PDB file of C-alpha atoms in Angstrom:
ATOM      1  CA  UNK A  85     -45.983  93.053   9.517  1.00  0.00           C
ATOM      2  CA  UNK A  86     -45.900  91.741  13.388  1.00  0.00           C
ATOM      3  CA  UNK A  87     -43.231  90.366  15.364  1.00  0.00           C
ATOM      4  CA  UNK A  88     -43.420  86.536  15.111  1.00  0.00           C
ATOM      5  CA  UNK A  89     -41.868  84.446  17.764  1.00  0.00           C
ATOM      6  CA  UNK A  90     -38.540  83.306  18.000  1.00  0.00           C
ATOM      7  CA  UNK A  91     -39.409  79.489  17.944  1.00  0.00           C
ATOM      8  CA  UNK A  92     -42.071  80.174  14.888  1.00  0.00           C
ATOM      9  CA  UNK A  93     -39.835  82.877  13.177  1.00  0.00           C
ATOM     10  CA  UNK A  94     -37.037  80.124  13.230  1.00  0.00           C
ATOM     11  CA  UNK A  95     -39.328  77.179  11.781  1.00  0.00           C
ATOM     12  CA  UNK A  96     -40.281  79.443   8.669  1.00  0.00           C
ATOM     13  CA  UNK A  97     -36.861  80.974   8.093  1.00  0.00           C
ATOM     14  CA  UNK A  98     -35.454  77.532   7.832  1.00  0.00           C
ATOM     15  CA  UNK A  99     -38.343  76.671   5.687  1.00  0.00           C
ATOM     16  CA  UNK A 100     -37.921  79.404   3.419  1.00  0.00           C
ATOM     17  CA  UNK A 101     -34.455  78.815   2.939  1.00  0.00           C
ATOM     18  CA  UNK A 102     -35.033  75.380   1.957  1.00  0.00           C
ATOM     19  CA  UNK A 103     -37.561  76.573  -0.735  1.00  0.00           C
ATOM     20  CA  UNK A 104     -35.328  79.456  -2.088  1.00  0.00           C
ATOM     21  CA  UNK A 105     -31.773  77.495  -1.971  1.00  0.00           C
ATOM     22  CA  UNK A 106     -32.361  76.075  -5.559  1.00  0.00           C
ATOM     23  CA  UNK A 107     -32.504  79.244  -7.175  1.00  0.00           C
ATOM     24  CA  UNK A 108     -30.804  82.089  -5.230  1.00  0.00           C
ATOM     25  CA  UNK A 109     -27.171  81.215  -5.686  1.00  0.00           C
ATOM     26  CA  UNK A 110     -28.467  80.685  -9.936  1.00  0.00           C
ATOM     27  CA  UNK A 111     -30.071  84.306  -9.437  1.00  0.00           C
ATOM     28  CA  UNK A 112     -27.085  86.013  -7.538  1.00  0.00           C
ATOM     29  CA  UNK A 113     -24.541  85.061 -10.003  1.00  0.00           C
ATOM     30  CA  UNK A 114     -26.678  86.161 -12.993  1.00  0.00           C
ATOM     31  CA  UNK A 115     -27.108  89.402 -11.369  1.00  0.00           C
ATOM     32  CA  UNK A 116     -23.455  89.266 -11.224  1.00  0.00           C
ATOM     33  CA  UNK A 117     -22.643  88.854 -14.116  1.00  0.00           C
ATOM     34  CA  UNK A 118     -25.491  91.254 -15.441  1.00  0.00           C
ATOM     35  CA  UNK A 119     -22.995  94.076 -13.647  1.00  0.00           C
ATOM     36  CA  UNK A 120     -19.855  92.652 -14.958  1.00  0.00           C
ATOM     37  CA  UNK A 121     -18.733  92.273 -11.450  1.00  0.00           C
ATOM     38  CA  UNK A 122     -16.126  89.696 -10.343  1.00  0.00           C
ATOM     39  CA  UNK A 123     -16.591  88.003  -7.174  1.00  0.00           C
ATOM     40  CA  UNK A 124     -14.050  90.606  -5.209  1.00  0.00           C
ATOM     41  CA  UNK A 125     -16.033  93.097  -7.312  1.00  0.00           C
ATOM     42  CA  UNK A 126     -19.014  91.931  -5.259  1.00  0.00           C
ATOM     43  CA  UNK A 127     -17.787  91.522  -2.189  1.00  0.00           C
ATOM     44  CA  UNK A 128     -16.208  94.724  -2.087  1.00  0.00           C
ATOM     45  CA  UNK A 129     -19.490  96.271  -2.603  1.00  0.00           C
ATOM     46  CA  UNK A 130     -21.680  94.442  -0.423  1.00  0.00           C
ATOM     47  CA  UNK A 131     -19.322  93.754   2.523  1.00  0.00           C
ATOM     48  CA  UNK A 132     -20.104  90.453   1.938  1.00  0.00           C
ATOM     49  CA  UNK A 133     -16.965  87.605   2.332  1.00  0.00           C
ATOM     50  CA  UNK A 134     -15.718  86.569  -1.587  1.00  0.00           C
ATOM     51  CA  UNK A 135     -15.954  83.026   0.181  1.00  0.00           C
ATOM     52  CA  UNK A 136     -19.326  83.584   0.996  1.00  0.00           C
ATOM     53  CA  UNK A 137     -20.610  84.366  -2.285  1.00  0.00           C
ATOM     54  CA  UNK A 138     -19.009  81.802  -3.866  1.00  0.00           C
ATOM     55  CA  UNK A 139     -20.462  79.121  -1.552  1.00  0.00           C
ATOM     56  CA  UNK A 140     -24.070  80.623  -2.315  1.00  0.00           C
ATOM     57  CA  UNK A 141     -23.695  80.726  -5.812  1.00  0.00           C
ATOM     58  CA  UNK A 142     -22.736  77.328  -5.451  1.00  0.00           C
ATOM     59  CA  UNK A 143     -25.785  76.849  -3.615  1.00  0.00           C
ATOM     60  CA  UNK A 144     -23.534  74.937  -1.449  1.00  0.00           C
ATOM     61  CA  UNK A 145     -24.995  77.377   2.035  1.00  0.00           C
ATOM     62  CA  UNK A 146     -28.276  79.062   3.333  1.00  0.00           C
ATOM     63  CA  UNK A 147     -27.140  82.652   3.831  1.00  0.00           C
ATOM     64  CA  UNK A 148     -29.084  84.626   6.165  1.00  0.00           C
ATOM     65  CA  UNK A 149     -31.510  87.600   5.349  1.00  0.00           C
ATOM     66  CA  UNK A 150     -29.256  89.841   6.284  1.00  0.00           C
ATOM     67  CA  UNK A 151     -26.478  88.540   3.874  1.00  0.00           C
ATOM     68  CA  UNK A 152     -29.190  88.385   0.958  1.00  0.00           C
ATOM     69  CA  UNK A 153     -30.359  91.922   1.981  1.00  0.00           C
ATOM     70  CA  UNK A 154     -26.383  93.489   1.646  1.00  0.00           C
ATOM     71  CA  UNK A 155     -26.047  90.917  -1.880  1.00  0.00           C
ATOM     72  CA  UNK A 156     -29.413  92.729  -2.851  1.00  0.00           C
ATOM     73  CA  UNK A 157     -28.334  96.243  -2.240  1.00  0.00           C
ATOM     74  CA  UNK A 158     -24.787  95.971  -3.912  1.00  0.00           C
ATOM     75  CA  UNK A 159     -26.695  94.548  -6.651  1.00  0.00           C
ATOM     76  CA  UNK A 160     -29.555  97.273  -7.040  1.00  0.00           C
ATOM     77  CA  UNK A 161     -32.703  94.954  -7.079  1.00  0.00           C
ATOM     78  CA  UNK A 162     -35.051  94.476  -4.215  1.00  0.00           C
ATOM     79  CA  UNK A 163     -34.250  91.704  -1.909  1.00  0.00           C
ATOM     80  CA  UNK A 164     -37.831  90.311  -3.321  1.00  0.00           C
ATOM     81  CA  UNK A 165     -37.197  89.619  -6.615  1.00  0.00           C
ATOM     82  CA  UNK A 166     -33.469  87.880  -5.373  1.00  0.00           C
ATOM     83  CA  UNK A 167     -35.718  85.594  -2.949  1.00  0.00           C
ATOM     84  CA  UNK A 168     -38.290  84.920  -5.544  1.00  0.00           C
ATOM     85  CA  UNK A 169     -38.940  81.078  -6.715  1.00  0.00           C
ATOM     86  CA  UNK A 170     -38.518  80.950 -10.299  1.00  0.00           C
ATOM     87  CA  UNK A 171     -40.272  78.069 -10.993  1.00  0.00           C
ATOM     88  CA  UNK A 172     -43.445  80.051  -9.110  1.00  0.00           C
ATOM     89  CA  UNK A 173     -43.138  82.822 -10.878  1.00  0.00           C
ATOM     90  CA  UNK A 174     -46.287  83.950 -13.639  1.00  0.00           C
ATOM     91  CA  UNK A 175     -45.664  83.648 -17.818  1.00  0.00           C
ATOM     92  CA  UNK A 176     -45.714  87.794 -17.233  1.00  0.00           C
ATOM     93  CA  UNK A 177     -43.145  89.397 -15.370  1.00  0.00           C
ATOM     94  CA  UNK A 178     -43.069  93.079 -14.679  1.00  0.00           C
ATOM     95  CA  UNK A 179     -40.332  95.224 -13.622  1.00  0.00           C
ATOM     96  CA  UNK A 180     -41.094  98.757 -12.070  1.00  0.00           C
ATOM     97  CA  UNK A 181     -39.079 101.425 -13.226  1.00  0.00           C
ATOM     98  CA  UNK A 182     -37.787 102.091  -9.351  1.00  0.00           C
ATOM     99  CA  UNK A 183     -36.749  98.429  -9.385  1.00  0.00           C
ATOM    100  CA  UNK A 184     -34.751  98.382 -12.762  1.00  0.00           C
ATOM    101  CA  UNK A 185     -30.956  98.579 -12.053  1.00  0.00           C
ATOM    102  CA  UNK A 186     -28.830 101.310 -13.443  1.00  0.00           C
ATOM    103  CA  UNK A 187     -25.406 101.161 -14.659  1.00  0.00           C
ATOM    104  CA  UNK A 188     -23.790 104.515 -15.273  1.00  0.00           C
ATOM    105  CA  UNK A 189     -20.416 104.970 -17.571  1.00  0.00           C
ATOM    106  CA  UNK A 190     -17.385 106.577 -16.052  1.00  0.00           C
ATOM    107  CA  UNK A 191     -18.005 109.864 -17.140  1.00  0.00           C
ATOM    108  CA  UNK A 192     -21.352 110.330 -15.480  1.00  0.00           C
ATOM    109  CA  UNK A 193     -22.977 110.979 -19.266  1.00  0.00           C
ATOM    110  CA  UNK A 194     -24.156 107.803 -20.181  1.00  0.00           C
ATOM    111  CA  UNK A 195     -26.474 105.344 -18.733  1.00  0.00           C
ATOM    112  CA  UNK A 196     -27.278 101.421 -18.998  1.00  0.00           C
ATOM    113  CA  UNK A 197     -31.066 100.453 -17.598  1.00  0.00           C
ATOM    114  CA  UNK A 198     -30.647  96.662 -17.524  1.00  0.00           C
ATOM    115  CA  UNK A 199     -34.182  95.677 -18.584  1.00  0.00           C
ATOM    116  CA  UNK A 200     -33.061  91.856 -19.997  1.00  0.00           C
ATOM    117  CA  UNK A 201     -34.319  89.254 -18.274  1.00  0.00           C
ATOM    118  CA  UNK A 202     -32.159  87.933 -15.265  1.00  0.00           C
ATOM    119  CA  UNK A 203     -32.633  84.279 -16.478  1.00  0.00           C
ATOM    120  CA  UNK A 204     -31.129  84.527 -19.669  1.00  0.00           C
ATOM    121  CA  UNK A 205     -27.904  87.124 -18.862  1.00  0.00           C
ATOM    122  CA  UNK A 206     -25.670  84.454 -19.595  1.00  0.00           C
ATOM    123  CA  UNK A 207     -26.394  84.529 -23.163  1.00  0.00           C
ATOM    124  CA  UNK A 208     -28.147  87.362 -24.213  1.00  0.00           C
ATOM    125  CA  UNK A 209     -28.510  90.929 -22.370  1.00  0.00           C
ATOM    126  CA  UNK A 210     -30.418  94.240 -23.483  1.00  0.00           C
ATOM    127  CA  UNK A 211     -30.454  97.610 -22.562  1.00  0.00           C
ATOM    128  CA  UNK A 212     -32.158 100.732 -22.430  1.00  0.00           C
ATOM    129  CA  UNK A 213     -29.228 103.526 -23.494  1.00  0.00           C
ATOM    130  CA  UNK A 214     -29.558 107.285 -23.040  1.00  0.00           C
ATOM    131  CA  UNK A 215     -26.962 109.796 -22.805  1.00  0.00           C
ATOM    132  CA  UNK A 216     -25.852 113.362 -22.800  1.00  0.00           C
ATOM    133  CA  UNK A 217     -24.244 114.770 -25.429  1.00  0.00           C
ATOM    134  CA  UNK A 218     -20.561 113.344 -25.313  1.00  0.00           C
ATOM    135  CA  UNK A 219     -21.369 110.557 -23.166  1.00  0.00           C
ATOM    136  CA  UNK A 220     -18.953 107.701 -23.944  1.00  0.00           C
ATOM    137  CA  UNK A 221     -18.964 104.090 -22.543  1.00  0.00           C
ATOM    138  CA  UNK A 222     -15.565 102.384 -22.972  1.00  0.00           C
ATOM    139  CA  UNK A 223     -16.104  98.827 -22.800  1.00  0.00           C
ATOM    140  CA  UNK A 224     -13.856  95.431 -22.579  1.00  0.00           C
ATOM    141  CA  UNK A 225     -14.553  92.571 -24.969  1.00  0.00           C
ATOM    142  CA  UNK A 226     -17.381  90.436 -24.309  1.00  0.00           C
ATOM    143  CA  UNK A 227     -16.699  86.154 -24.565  1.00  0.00           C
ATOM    144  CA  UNK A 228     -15.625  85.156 -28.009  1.00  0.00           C
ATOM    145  CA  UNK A 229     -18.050  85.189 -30.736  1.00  0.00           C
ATOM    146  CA  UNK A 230     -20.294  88.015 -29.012  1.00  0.00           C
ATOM    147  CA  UNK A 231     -22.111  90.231 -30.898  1.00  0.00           C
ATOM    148  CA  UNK A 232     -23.456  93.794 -29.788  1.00  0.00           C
ATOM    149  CA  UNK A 233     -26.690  95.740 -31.585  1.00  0.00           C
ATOM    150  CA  UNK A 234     -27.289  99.338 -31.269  1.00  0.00           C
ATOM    151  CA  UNK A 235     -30.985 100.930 -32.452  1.00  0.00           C
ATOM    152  CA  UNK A 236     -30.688 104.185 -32.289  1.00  0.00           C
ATOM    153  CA  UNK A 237     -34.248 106.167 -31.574  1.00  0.00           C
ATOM    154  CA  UNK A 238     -33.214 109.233 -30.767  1.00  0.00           C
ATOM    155  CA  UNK A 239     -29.902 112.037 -31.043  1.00  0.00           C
ATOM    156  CA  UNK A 240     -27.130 110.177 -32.847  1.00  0.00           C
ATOM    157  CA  UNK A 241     -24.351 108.020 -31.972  1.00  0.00           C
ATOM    158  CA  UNK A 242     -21.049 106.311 -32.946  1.00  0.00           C
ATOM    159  CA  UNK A 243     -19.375 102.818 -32.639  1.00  0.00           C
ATOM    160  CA  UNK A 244     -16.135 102.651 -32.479  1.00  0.00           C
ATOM    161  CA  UNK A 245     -14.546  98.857 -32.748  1.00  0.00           C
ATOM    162  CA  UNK A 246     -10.454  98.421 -33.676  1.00  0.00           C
ATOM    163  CA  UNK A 247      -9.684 100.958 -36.729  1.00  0.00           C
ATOM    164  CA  UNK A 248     -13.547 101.215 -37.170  1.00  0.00           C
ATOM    165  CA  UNK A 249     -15.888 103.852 -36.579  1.00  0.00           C
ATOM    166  CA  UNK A 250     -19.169 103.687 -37.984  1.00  0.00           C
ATOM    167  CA  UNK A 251     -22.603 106.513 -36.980  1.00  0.00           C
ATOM    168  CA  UNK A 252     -26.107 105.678 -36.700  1.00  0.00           C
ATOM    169  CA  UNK A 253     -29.017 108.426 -36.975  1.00  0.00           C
ATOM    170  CA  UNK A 254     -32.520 107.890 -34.848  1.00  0.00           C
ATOM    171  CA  UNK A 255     -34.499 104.756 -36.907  1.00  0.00           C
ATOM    172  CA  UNK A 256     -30.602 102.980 -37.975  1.00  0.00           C
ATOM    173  CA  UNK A 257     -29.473 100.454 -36.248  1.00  0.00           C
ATOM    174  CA  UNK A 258     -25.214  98.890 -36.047  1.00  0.00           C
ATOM    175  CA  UNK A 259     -24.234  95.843 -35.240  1.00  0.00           C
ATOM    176  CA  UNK A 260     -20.734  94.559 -34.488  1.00  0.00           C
ATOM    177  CA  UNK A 261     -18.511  92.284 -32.590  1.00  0.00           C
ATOM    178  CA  UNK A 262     -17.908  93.199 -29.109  1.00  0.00           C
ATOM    179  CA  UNK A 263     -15.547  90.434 -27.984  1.00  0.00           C
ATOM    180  CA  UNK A 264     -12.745  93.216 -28.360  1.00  0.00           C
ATOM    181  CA  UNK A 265     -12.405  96.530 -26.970  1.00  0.00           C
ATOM    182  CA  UNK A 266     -15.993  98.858 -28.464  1.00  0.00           C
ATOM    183  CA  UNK A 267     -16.678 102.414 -27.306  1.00  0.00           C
ATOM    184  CA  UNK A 268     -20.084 103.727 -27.850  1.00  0.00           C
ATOM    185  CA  UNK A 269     -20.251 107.644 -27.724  1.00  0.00           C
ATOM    186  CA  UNK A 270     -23.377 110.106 -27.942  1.00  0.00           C
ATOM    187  CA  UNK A 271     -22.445 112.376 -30.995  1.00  0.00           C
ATOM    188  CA  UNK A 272     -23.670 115.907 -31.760  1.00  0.00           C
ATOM    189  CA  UNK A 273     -25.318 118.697 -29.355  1.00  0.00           C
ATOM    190  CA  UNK A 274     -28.236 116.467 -28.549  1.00  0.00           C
ATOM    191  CA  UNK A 275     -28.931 113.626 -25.765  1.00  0.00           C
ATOM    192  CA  UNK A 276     -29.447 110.454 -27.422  1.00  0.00           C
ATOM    193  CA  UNK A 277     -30.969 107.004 -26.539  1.00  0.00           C
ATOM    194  CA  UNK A 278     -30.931 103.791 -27.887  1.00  0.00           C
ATOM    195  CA  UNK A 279     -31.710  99.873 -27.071  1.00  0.00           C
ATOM    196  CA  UNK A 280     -28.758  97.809 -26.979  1.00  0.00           C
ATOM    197  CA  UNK A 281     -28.738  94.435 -27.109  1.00  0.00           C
ATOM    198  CA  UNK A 282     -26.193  92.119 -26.611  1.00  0.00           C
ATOM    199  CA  UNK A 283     -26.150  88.140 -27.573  1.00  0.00           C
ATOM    200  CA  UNK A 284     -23.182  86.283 -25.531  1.00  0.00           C
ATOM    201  CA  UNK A 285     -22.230  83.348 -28.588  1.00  0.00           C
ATOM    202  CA  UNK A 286     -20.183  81.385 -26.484  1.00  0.00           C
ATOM    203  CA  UNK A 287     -22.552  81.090 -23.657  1.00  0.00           C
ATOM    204  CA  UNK A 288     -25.160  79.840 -26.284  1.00  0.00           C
ATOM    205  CA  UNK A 289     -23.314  77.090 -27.665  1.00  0.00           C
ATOM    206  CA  UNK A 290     -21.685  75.715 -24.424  1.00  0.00           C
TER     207      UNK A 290
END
């Protein structure tokens, strides 16, 4: 890509941010949310102001590129895909596997690829799950109502919900609430993997 003047650079950044304002602060704070992250939560990662954020998922600013860039990086996801125009976008989205954020549990043994669509994180979220044997993920409860799903298709693994524990073999599938405190573990001497998917009830009937 060449340099661009200053006086043309500045016409099509203002441009751009004009075209992208509708949908970025929308797209940040489903990302956001996505990670579970508060606002400090982001802010603390990105370096970005708490104030900031806010005010862009308000859509209530134009951040710069280099604000996006540091939202885009705390976030895992190219800065493309966090500019890009929904309403533009084709009936068939792909995701590369490089581009696919990763959330890992606090024991390093378990991880989360968030392959659920951006646009509906609000209300329903799915994962691809694979772990080492022993990997746990301890997990807070969801918004009222929610309900988790976990297909096992490979290795073994356990839910654990209240006084509940229940296993599920490759091909079995459990479901439960997880608007209260769930742990999923990887069982046995083998790794495991799973989808999980998650539908948010509250979001769906607000």
């Amino acid at each position: 890509m060449g340099i661009e003047t200053k006086e043309r650079g500045g016409r099509e950044l203002e441009s751009g941010a004009q075209v992208i304002s509708g949908q970025l602060g929308k797209t940040i704070q489903r990302l956001r949310k996505a990670y579970n992250f508060s606002l400090s939560d982001l802010a603390e990662q990105s370096g970005v102001a708490k104030s900031i954020i806010s005010q862009i998922e308000r859509n209530e600013t134009n951040p710069t590129l280099a604000t996006i860039w540091r939202l885009s990086q705390a976030l895992d996801i190219s800065i493309e895909r966090v500019l890009s125009s929904g309403e533009e976008e084709p009936f068939i989205d792909k995701t590369t596997r490089a581009d696919t954020p990763i959330l890992v549990s606090e024991d390093g043994k378990l991880r989360l690829a968030i392959v659920g669509w951006i646009k509906t994180v609000e209300w329903l979220q799915w994962y691809e799950v694979s772990s080492e044997p022993g990997g746990e993920l301890d997990s807070e409860g969801h918004q009222r109502g929610s309900i988790e799903s976990l297909s096992v298709t490979a290795g073994e693994f356990e839910v654990e919900v209240g006084d509940i524990v229940q296993r599920a073999k490759a091909g079995e599938t459990l479901r439960y609430r997880c608007d209260r405190r769930h742990i999923v573990r990887c069982v046995g001497n083998e790794p495991g993997s799973a989808l999980m998917v998650c539908i948010l009830k509250a979001a769906v009937m607000e």
